[in-house]
mmCIF file of C-alpha atoms and ligand atoms in Angstrom:
data_model
loop_
_atom_site.group_PDB
_atom_site.id
_atom_site.type_symbol
_atom_site.label_atom_id
_atom_site.label_comp_id
_atom_site.label_asym_id
_atom_site.label_seq_id
_atom_site.Cartn_x
_atom_site.Cartn_y
_atom_site.Cartn_z
ATOM 1 C CA UNK I 1 71.582 -3.511 41.732
ATOM 2 C CA UNK I 2 71.445 -5.850 38.779
ATOM 3 C CA UNK I 3 75.060 -5.007 38.114
ATOM 4 C CA UNK I 4 75.840 -7.357 40.979
ATOM 5 C CA UNK I 5 73.897 -10.323 39.621
ATOM 6 C CA UNK I 6 76.013 -13.009 38.053
ATOM 7 C CA UNK I 7 73.387 -14.255 35.565
ATOM 8 C CA UNK I 8 75.375 -17.336 34.649
ATOM 9 C CA UNK I 9 75.663 -18.582 38.231
ATOM 10 C CA UNK I 10 72.168 -18.177 39.652
ATOM 11 C CA UNK I 11 70.662 -21.156 41.441
ATOM 12 C CA UNK I 12 67.083 -21.820 42.587
ATOM 13 C CA UNK I 13 67.258 -19.459 45.573
ATOM 14 C CA UNK I 14 65.741 -16.118 46.540
ATOM 15 C CA UNK I 15 67.348 -13.017 45.088
ATOM 16 C CA UNK I 16 65.811 -9.733 46.139
ATOM 17 C CA UNK I 17 64.080 -7.752 43.390
ATOM 18 C CA UNK I 18 62.592 -4.244 43.447
ATOM 19 C CA UNK I 19 58.880 -4.831 43.912
ATOM 20 C CA UNK I 20 56.114 -7.287 44.748
ATOM 21 C CA UNK I 21 52.380 -6.776 44.334
ATOM 22 C CA UNK I 22 49.607 -7.453 46.821
ATOM 23 C CA UNK I 23 45.847 -7.542 46.915
ATOM 24 C CA UNK I 24 43.676 -7.918 50.015
ATOM 25 C CA UNK I 25 40.303 -9.618 50.349
ATOM 26 C CA UNK I 26 38.256 -7.946 53.083
ATOM 27 C CA UNK I 27 34.542 -7.514 53.760
ATOM 28 C CA UNK I 28 33.731 -10.049 51.070
ATOM 29 C CA UNK I 29 35.588 -8.374 48.208
ATOM 30 C CA UNK I 30 39.013 -7.927 46.613
ATOM 31 C CA UNK I 31 40.640 -4.496 46.883
ATOM 32 C CA UNK I 32 43.005 -2.668 44.543
ATOM 33 C CA UNK I 33 46.400 -4.077 43.535
ATOM 34 C CA UNK I 34 49.138 -2.537 45.661
ATOM 35 C CA UNK I 35 52.849 -2.329 44.945
ATOM 36 C CA UNK I 36 55.359 -2.925 47.725
ATOM 37 C CA UNK I 37 59.129 -2.896 48.000
ATOM 38 C CA UNK I 38 59.103 -4.725 51.337
ATOM 39 C CA UNK I 39 59.818 -8.437 51.622
ATOM 40 C CA UNK I 40 57.820 -8.626 54.839
ATOM 41 C CA UNK I 41 54.163 -9.383 55.552
ATOM 42 C CA UNK I 42 52.443 -8.221 58.688
ATOM 43 C CA UNK I 43 49.568 -10.388 59.839
ATOM 44 C CA UNK I 44 47.507 -11.507 62.783
ATOM 45 C CA UNK I 45 49.092 -14.284 64.846
ATOM 46 C CA UNK I 46 45.858 -16.280 64.613
ATOM 47 C CA UNK I 47 45.805 -16.114 60.771
ATOM 48 C CA UNK I 48 44.468 -19.377 59.348
ATOM 49 C CA UNK I 49 47.486 -19.832 57.042
ATOM 50 C CA UNK I 50 49.681 -20.216 60.130
ATOM 51 C CA UNK I 51 47.482 -22.691 61.973
ATOM 52 C CA UNK I 52 45.237 -24.569 59.588
ATOM 53 C CA UNK I 53 47.184 -24.551 56.333
ATOM 54 C CA UNK I 54 45.061 -22.127 54.309
ATOM 55 C CA UNK I 55 47.824 -21.509 51.795
ATOM 56 C CA UNK I 56 48.086 -22.120 48.063
ATOM 57 C CA UNK I 57 50.767 -21.080 45.608
ATOM 58 C CA UNK I 58 51.676 -21.093 41.949
ATOM 59 C CA UNK I 59 54.940 -21.203 40.055
ATOM 60 C CA UNK I 60 55.550 -19.939 36.536
ATOM 61 C CA UNK I 61 58.317 -18.249 34.609
ATOM 62 C CA UNK I 62 59.125 -15.284 32.390
ATOM 63 C CA UNK I 63 61.858 -15.585 29.756
ATOM 64 C CA UNK I 64 63.805 -12.993 27.836
ATOM 65 C CA UNK I 65 64.208 -13.942 24.194
ATOM 66 C CA UNK I 66 66.993 -13.187 21.744
ATOM 67 C CA UNK I 67 64.780 -10.329 20.552
ATOM 68 C CA UNK I 68 64.923 -8.877 24.088
ATOM 69 C CA UNK I 69 61.181 -9.396 24.597
ATOM 70 C CA UNK I 70 59.841 -10.865 27.823
ATOM 71 C CA UNK I 71 57.489 -13.824 27.559
ATOM 72 C CA UNK I 72 55.356 -15.282 30.343
ATOM 73 C CA UNK I 73 54.385 -18.918 29.825
ATOM 74 C CA UNK I 74 50.735 -20.039 30.171
ATOM 75 C CA UNK I 75 49.686 -17.391 32.653
ATOM 76 C CA UNK I 76 45.940 -18.017 32.301
ATOM 77 C CA UNK I 77 46.391 -21.668 33.173
ATOM 78 C CA UNK I 78 48.103 -20.768 36.434
ATOM 79 C CA UNK I 79 45.283 -18.338 37.267
ATOM 80 C CA UNK I 80 42.716 -21.108 36.805
ATOM 81 C CA UNK I 81 44.716 -23.595 38.822
ATOM 82 C CA UNK I 82 45.054 -21.196 41.756
ATOM 83 C CA UNK I 83 41.272 -20.704 41.692
ATOM 84 C CA UNK I 84 40.837 -24.454 41.930
ATOM 85 C CA UNK I 85 43.332 -24.603 44.825
ATOM 86 C CA UNK I 86 41.360 -21.849 46.592
ATOM 87 C CA UNK I 87 38.140 -23.859 46.222
ATOM 88 C CA UNK I 88 39.889 -26.962 47.549
ATOM 89 C CA UNK I 89 40.785 -25.407 50.905
ATOM 90 C CA UNK I 90 37.895 -22.923 51.129
ATOM 91 C CA UNK I 91 39.783 -19.701 50.440
ATOM 92 C CA UNK I 92 38.458 -16.697 48.529
ATOM 93 C CA UNK I 93 39.114 -17.203 44.802
ATOM 94 C CA UNK I 94 41.400 -14.700 43.141
ATOM 95 C CA UNK I 95 39.532 -13.639 39.978
ATOM 96 C CA UNK I 96 41.494 -14.484 36.794
ATOM 97 C CA UNK I 97 41.675 -10.785 35.855
ATOM 98 C CA UNK I 98 43.352 -9.857 39.148
ATOM 99 C CA UNK I 99 45.761 -12.795 38.924
ATOM 100 C CA UNK I 100 46.760 -11.917 35.361
ATOM 101 C CA UNK I 101 47.077 -8.206 36.046
ATOM 102 C CA UNK I 102 49.172 -8.860 39.169
ATOM 103 C CA UNK I 103 51.612 -11.142 37.354
ATOM 104 C CA UNK I 104 51.998 -8.787 34.395
ATOM 105 C CA UNK I 105 52.481 -5.869 36.741
ATOM 106 C CA UNK I 106 55.131 -7.493 38.926
ATOM 107 C CA UNK I 107 57.100 -8.691 35.898
ATOM 108 C CA UNK I 108 56.834 -5.238 34.310
ATOM 109 C CA UNK I 109 58.093 -3.589 37.500
ATOM 110 C CA UNK I 110 61.056 -5.968 37.731
ATOM 111 C CA UNK I 111 62.102 -6.165 34.071
ATOM 112 C CA UNK I 112 65.717 -5.536 34.937
ATOM 113 C CA UNK I 113 65.756 -8.855 36.780
ATOM 114 C CA UNK I 114 64.676 -10.948 33.798
ATOM 115 C CA UNK I 115 67.942 -12.692 32.899
ATOM 116 C CA UNK I 116 69.447 -12.417 29.428
ATOM 117 C CA UNK I 117 68.752 -15.355 27.147
ATOM 118 C CA UNK I 118 72.354 -16.551 26.850
ATOM 119 C CA UNK I 119 72.473 -17.303 30.591
ATOM 120 C CA UNK I 120 69.744 -19.947 30.265
ATOM 121 C CA UNK I 121 68.258 -18.384 33.399
ATOM 122 C CA UNK I 122 64.704 -17.037 33.803
ATOM 123 C CA UNK I 123 62.496 -15.037 36.129
ATOM 124 C CA UNK I 124 60.571 -17.291 38.487
ATOM 125 C CA UNK I 125 57.141 -15.921 39.411
ATOM 126 C CA UNK I 126 55.596 -16.985 42.714
ATOM 127 C CA UNK I 127 51.925 -16.099 43.327
ATOM 128 C CA UNK I 128 50.749 -16.849 46.849
ATOM 129 C CA UNK I 129 47.279 -16.895 48.438
ATOM 130 C CA UNK I 130 46.945 -17.079 52.228
ATOM 131 C CA UNK I 131 44.217 -16.888 54.836
ATOM 132 C CA UNK I 132 45.080 -13.875 56.990
ATOM 133 C CA UNK I 133 41.898 -13.481 59.000
ATOM 134 C CA UNK I 134 42.151 -14.698 62.611
ATOM 135 C CA UNK I 135 40.392 -17.902 63.705
ATOM 136 C CA UNK I 136 40.940 -20.062 66.724
ATOM 137 C CA UNK I 137 38.371 -22.733 65.917
ATOM 138 C CA UNK I 138 38.915 -24.636 62.669
ATOM 139 C CA UNK I 139 37.139 -22.716 59.933
ATOM 140 C CA UNK I 140 38.061 -20.727 56.827
ATOM 141 C CA UNK I 141 39.307 -17.149 57.289
ATOM 142 C CA UNK I 142 37.253 -14.075 56.434
ATOM 143 C CA UNK I 143 40.288 -12.233 55.052
ATOM 144 C CA UNK I 144 42.922 -13.210 52.479
ATOM 145 C CA UNK I 145 46.114 -11.857 51.003
ATOM 146 C CA UNK I 146 47.099 -12.577 47.421
ATOM 147 C CA UNK I 147 50.619 -11.562 46.537
ATOM 148 C CA UNK I 148 53.125 -12.160 43.765
ATOM 149 C CA UNK I 149 56.880 -11.902 43.996
ATOM 150 C CA UNK I 150 59.534 -12.697 41.424
ATOM 151 C CA UNK I 151 63.125 -13.835 41.653
ATOM 152 C CA UNK I 152 65.682 -14.625 38.957
ATOM 153 C CA UNK I 153 66.656 -18.305 38.910
ATOM 154 C CA UNK I 154 69.379 -20.191 37.118
ATOM 155 C CA UNK I 155 68.918 -22.992 34.617
ATOM 156 C CA UNK I 156 67.828 -26.165 36.383
ATOM 157 C CA UNK I 157 70.561 -28.162 34.704
ATOM 158 C CA UNK I 158 73.839 -26.330 35.163
ATOM 159 C CA UNK I 159 75.856 -28.950 33.321
ATOM 160 C CA UNK I 160 73.167 -29.444 30.684
ATOM 161 C CA UNK I 161 70.114 -31.581 30.473
ATOM 162 C CA UNK I 162 71.185 -34.677 32.474
ATOM 163 C CA UNK I 163 69.246 -37.702 33.711
ATOM 164 C CA UNK I 164 69.032 -38.321 37.476
ATOM 165 C CA UNK I 165 67.858 -41.255 39.608
ATOM 166 C CA UNK I 166 64.581 -41.740 41.481
ATOM 167 C CA UNK I 167 63.667 -44.030 44.367
ATOM 168 C CA UNK I 168 60.444 -45.815 45.224
ATOM 169 C CA UNK I 169 59.402 -46.497 48.796
ATOM 170 C CA UNK I 170 56.002 -47.635 50.016
ATOM 171 C CA UNK I 171 56.638 -46.250 53.506
ATOM 172 C CA UNK I 172 55.510 -42.700 52.700
ATOM 173 C CA UNK I 173 52.620 -41.067 50.856
ATOM 174 C CA UNK I 174 52.482 -37.586 49.406
ATOM 175 C CA UNK I 175 48.717 -37.176 49.202
ATOM 176 C CA UNK I 176 45.596 -39.204 49.960
ATOM 177 C CA UNK I 177 43.348 -40.390 47.102
ATOM 178 C CA UNK I 178 40.489 -38.066 48.077
ATOM 179 C CA UNK I 179 42.718 -35.473 49.720
ATOM 180 C CA UNK I 180 44.480 -32.371 48.416
ATOM 181 C CA UNK I 181 46.995 -33.924 45.994
ATOM 182 C CA UNK I 182 45.367 -32.327 42.963
ATOM 183 C CA UNK I 183 45.679 -28.756 44.264
ATOM 184 C CA UNK I 184 48.832 -26.723 44.785
ATOM 185 C CA UNK I 185 48.868 -26.233 48.547
ATOM 186 C CA UNK I 186 51.759 -25.996 50.975
ATOM 187 C CA UNK I 187 50.371 -28.849 53.070
ATOM 188 C CA UNK I 188 51.245 -31.374 50.362
ATOM 189 C CA UNK I 189 54.806 -30.134 50.431
ATOM 190 C CA UNK I 190 55.058 -30.352 54.225
ATOM 191 C CA UNK I 191 53.866 -33.953 53.917
ATOM 192 C CA UNK I 192 56.614 -34.747 51.423
ATOM 193 C CA UNK I 193 59.605 -33.206 53.236
ATOM 194 C CA UNK I 194 60.653 -36.280 55.236
ATOM 195 C CA UNK I 195 60.546 -38.667 52.271
ATOM 196 C CA UNK I 196 62.088 -36.082 49.925
ATOM 197 C CA UNK I 197 64.924 -35.548 52.337
ATOM 198 C CA UNK I 198 65.451 -39.277 52.679
ATOM 199 C CA UNK I 199 65.729 -39.526 48.886
ATOM 200 C CA UNK I 200 68.356 -36.790 48.705
ATOM 201 C CA UNK I 201 70.340 -38.324 51.567
ATOM 202 C CA UNK I 202 70.475 -41.533 49.585
ATOM 203 C CA UNK I 203 71.605 -39.711 46.451
ATOM 204 C CA UNK I 204 68.297 -39.664 44.548
ATOM 205 C CA UNK I 205 66.750 -36.537 43.091
ATOM 206 C CA UNK I 206 63.210 -37.380 44.258
ATOM 207 C CA UNK I 207 60.772 -40.036 45.444
ATOM 208 C CA UNK I 208 58.548 -41.603 42.836
ATOM 209 C CA UNK I 209 55.303 -42.053 44.775
ATOM 210 C CA UNK I 210 52.940 -44.924 44.128
ATOM 211 C CA UNK I 211 49.213 -44.457 44.621
ATOM 212 C CA UNK I 212 48.478 -44.182 48.344
ATOM 213 C CA UNK I 213 45.585 -46.623 48.446
ATOM 214 C CA UNK I 214 46.826 -49.756 46.697
ATOM 215 C CA UNK I 215 50.471 -49.009 45.853
ATOM 216 C CA UNK I 216 49.773 -50.509 42.444
ATOM 217 C CA UNK I 217 50.022 -47.451 40.203
ATOM 218 C CA UNK I 218 52.546 -44.698 39.518
ATOM 219 C CA UNK I 219 51.414 -41.385 41.000
ATOM 220 C CA UNK I 220 53.805 -38.415 41.174
ATOM 221 C CA UNK I 221 57.462 -37.738 41.198
ATOM 222 C CA UNK I 222 57.875 -35.450 44.229
ATOM 223 C CA UNK I 223 57.056 -31.933 43.014
ATOM 224 C CA UNK I 224 56.798 -32.994 39.375
ATOM 225 C CA UNK I 225 54.548 -35.127 37.154
ATOM 226 C CA UNK I 226 55.706 -38.484 35.789
ATOM 227 C CA UNK I 227 55.748 -39.552 32.158
ATOM 228 C CA UNK I 228 57.020 -42.597 30.318
ATOM 229 C CA UNK I 229 57.588 -43.082 26.603
ATOM 230 C CA UNK I 230 57.335 -46.322 24.642
ATOM 231 C CA UNK I 231 56.210 -47.410 21.175
ATOM 232 C CA UNK I 232 56.052 -43.800 20.045
ATOM 233 C CA UNK I 233 53.551 -43.023 22.838
ATOM 234 C CA UNK I 234 53.755 -40.463 25.657
ATOM 235 C CA UNK I 235 52.071 -41.909 28.748
ATOM 236 C CA UNK I 236 51.278 -40.042 31.970
ATOM 237 C CA UNK I 237 49.270 -41.178 35.032
ATOM 238 C CA UNK I 238 45.636 -40.333 35.492
ATOM 239 C CA UNK I 239 45.072 -40.053 39.233
ATOM 240 C CA UNK I 240 42.967 -37.983 41.624
ATOM 241 C CA UNK I 241 46.027 -37.225 43.750
ATOM 242 C CA UNK I 242 48.301 -35.918 40.979
ATOM 243 C CA UNK I 243 48.736 -32.167 40.595
ATOM 244 C CA UNK I 244 47.683 -31.171 37.060
ATOM 245 C CA UNK I 245 51.031 -29.912 35.751
ATOM 246 C CA UNK I 246 50.850 -27.248 33.072
ATOM 247 C CA UNK I 247 54.220 -28.408 31.743
ATOM 248 C CA UNK I 248 52.831 -31.933 31.356
ATOM 249 C CA UNK I 249 49.780 -30.613 29.509
ATOM 250 C CA UNK I 250 52.113 -28.653 27.222
ATOM 251 C CA UNK I 251 54.329 -31.677 26.567
ATOM 252 C CA UNK I 252 51.241 -33.701 25.637
ATOM 253 C CA UNK I 253 50.302 -31.056 23.053
ATOM 254 C CA UNK I 254 53.861 -30.980 21.684
ATOM 255 C CA UNK I 255 54.085 -34.781 21.616
ATOM 256 C CA UNK I 256 50.909 -34.920 19.521
ATOM 257 C CA UNK I 257 52.354 -32.238 17.303
ATOM 258 C CA UNK I 258 55.448 -34.409 16.802
ATOM 259 C CA UNK I 259 53.227 -37.292 15.736
ATOM 260 C CA UNK I 260 53.350 -39.281 18.974
ATOM 261 C CA UNK I 261 50.315 -40.911 20.522
ATOM 262 C CA UNK I 262 49.490 -39.715 24.026
ATOM 263 C CA UNK I 263 47.724 -41.476 26.877
ATOM 264 C CA UNK I 264 46.586 -40.187 30.263
ATOM 265 C CA UNK I 265 45.528 -43.269 32.192
ATOM 266 C CA UNK I 266 46.390 -45.270 35.302
ATOM 267 C CA UNK I 267 49.968 -46.544 34.920
ATOM 268 C CA UNK I 268 50.553 -49.855 36.727
ATOM 269 C CA UNK I 269 53.853 -50.264 38.573
ATOM 270 C CA UNK I 270 54.748 -53.254 36.351
ATOM 271 C CA UNK I 271 54.779 -50.959 33.340
ATOM 272 C CA UNK I 272 58.029 -49.379 34.577
ATOM 273 C CA UNK I 273 59.794 -52.335 32.972
ATOM 274 C CA UNK I 274 58.459 -51.474 29.543
ATOM 275 C CA UNK I 275 59.313 -47.774 29.133
ATOM 276 C CA UNK I 276 62.043 -46.660 26.741
ATOM 277 C CA UNK I 277 62.318 -43.200 28.311
ATOM 278 C CA UNK I 278 61.097 -41.818 31.620
ATOM 279 C CA UNK I 279 61.009 -38.253 32.908
ATOM 280 C CA UNK I 280 59.605 -35.904 35.509
ATOM 281 C CA UNK I 281 58.139 -32.614 34.339
ATOM 282 C CA UNK I 282 57.334 -29.240 35.847
ATOM 283 C CA UNK I 283 58.064 -25.528 35.542
ATOM 284 C CA UNK I 284 61.428 -25.707 37.329
ATOM 285 C CA UNK I 285 63.187 -28.121 34.950
ATOM 286 C CA UNK I 286 60.661 -28.535 32.089
ATOM 287 C CA UNK I 287 61.845 -32.162 31.807
ATOM 288 C CA UNK I 288 64.051 -33.895 34.316
ATOM 289 C CA UNK I 289 65.042 -37.091 32.497
ATOM 290 C CA UNK I 290 65.344 -40.238 34.602
ATOM 291 C CA UNK I 291 68.342 -42.546 34.269
ATOM 292 C CA UNK I 292 67.247 -45.173 36.782
ATOM 293 C CA UNK I 293 64.508 -45.933 39.302
ATOM 294 C CA UNK I 294 65.450 -48.011 42.339
ATOM 295 C CA UNK I 295 62.664 -49.704 44.271
ATOM 296 C CA UNK I 296 64.059 -49.770 47.808
ATOM 297 C CA UNK I 297 61.406 -52.213 49.040
ATOM 298 C CA UNK I 298 62.064 -55.074 46.608
ATOM 299 C CA UNK I 299 65.571 -54.247 45.401
ATOM 300 C CA UNK I 300 64.520 -53.937 41.748
ATOM 301 C CA UNK I 301 66.037 -51.329 39.451
ATOM 302 C CA UNK I 302 64.662 -49.952 36.222
ATOM 303 C CA UNK I 303 67.248 -48.410 33.890
ATOM 304 C CA UNK I 304 66.389 -45.905 31.139
ATOM 305 C CA UNK I 305 69.744 -44.334 30.383
ATOM 306 C CA UNK I 306 73.007 -46.214 30.441
ATOM 307 C CA UNK I 307 75.218 -43.551 28.862
ATOM 308 C CA UNK I 308 74.155 -40.579 31.022
ATOM 309 C CA UNK I 309 72.190 -38.984 28.200
ATOM 310 C CA UNK I 310 68.454 -38.343 27.943
ATOM 311 C CA UNK I 311 66.393 -40.246 25.377
ATOM 312 C CA UNK I 312 65.741 -38.778 21.917
ATOM 313 C CA UNK I 313 62.040 -38.002 22.401
ATOM 314 C CA UNK I 314 62.651 -36.291 25.756
ATOM 315 C CA UNK I 315 65.307 -34.141 24.084
ATOM 316 C CA UNK I 316 62.963 -33.207 21.238
ATOM 317 C CA UNK I 317 60.126 -32.282 23.605
ATOM 318 C CA UNK I 318 62.449 -30.288 25.855
ATOM 319 C CA UNK I 319 63.951 -28.315 22.976
ATOM 320 C CA UNK I 320 60.568 -27.571 21.472
ATOM 321 C CA UNK I 321 59.105 -26.263 24.714
ATOM 322 C CA UNK I 322 62.167 -24.129 25.481
ATOM 323 C CA UNK I 323 62.069 -22.722 21.941
ATOM 324 C CA UNK I 324 58.483 -21.547 22.460
ATOM 325 C CA UNK I 325 59.311 -20.086 25.878
ATOM 326 C CA UNK I 326 62.273 -18.114 24.521
ATOM 327 C CA UNK I 327 60.377 -16.997 21.420
ATOM 328 C CA UNK I 328 62.531 -18.916 18.959
ATOM 329 C CA UNK I 329 59.583 -20.882 17.699
ATOM 330 C CA UNK I 330 56.111 -19.656 16.806
ATOM 331 C CA UNK I 331 53.638 -19.507 19.659
ATOM 332 C CA UNK I 332 51.096 -21.488 17.685
ATOM 333 C CA UNK I 333 49.261 -22.713 20.786
ATOM 334 C CA UNK I 334 48.810 -19.206 22.224
ATOM 335 C CA UNK I 335 50.798 -19.955 25.374
ATOM 336 C CA UNK I 336 52.767 -16.723 25.587
ATOM 337 C CA UNK I 337 51.916 -13.373 27.183
ATOM 338 C CA UNK I 338 54.324 -10.663 26.011
ATOM 339 C CA UNK I 339 55.449 -7.943 28.379
ATOM 340 C CA UNK I 340 56.143 -4.757 26.500
ATOM 341 C CA UNK I 341 59.452 -3.076 27.106
HETATM 342 C C1 PLP J 401 53.649 -27.394 40.696
HETATM 343 C C2 PLP J 401 53.677 -28.871 40.715
HETATM 344 C C3 PLP J 401 53.947 -29.634 39.570
HETATM 345 C C4 PLP J 401 54.355 -29.035 38.256
HETATM 346 O O1 PLP J 401 53.379 -28.225 37.695
HETATM 347 P P1 PLP J 401 53.757 -27.205 36.531
HETATM 348 O O2 PLP J 401 52.514 -26.447 36.278
HETATM 349 O O3 PLP J 401 54.184 -27.992 35.369
HETATM 350 O O4 PLP J 401 54.867 -26.365 37.084
HETATM 351 C C5 PLP J 401 53.885 -31.012 39.672
HETATM 352 N N1 PLP J 401 53.596 -31.627 40.837
HETATM 353 C C6 PLP J 401 53.351 -30.927 41.963
HETATM 354 C C7 PLP J 401 53.035 -31.665 43.200
HETATM 355 C C8 PLP J 401 53.373 -29.533 41.939
HETATM 356 O O5 PLP J 401 53.127 -28.852 43.062
#
């Protein structure tokens, strides 16, 4: 019952909702969308997702505006990215139409779980594609399950939009240069658990990874993209092992709209010294501003916020993106899919 949900105190954890939707790929084709109220999946014990990592996921959000309307942010972009993840680990592609219909359907079926605007919370949408067909030898499955569940999540920053600290270590990599870093697969996350945990134990919010080959360039910031701002320019790394964040792409468009220059290019480690503002970006937090980066290998520290507040451009970008998501600002880029009440 939604009566039991304390909208103001949700965190990023699983809360049961009414329905999820599922679609099966069998005999070379996708079936009909099915609705389920079960949280369980039944599958063969030799399913390829369990043994050989045939698993890809997406993450996006729906927001309830002041007008009560529900808005899903950049749905088509997530559909396309999941197709590219499927290609990357040889899974059946979910056609864009099925992806879009599934997300709209599951949000529509769970409208009562889309938090009210005042709470700052939102409905997190988790599409998942897994190889379910049995294989013992290493090869792609013949059968797949695509499913989408939703769960209400709290605002990322409970006490407001606050900068956190990152650490650099050269002892761990997230993804190899010609590996799977640019697709959204569970394997990349498994590979980052040890280093991510180490960071949290030491009081950092995430590891800032350098490129795996030369350790000369900035790569990714755990499960988020990196950006730096200086001289009125928004700069983000170009790298084959960075996941193409839809939030980052949106911030680039908004930065240009605000009159900033934008650059997507390799970012040398030495450039950390020159940034005026630094942040991590992704669906969960939009922008997670960075106060300080400690390089644990050479003892250097790079400070971007001394007073515990985010920089002015980060604040502007954050507010602008949130305003579009909550329908307070015109959707001039066509990023919003409305769900009718
Ligand atoms: C999902 C993800 C991001 C953020 O992407 P968004 O589309 O902005 O949510 C960044 N890095 C990694 C590794 C990711 O998996």
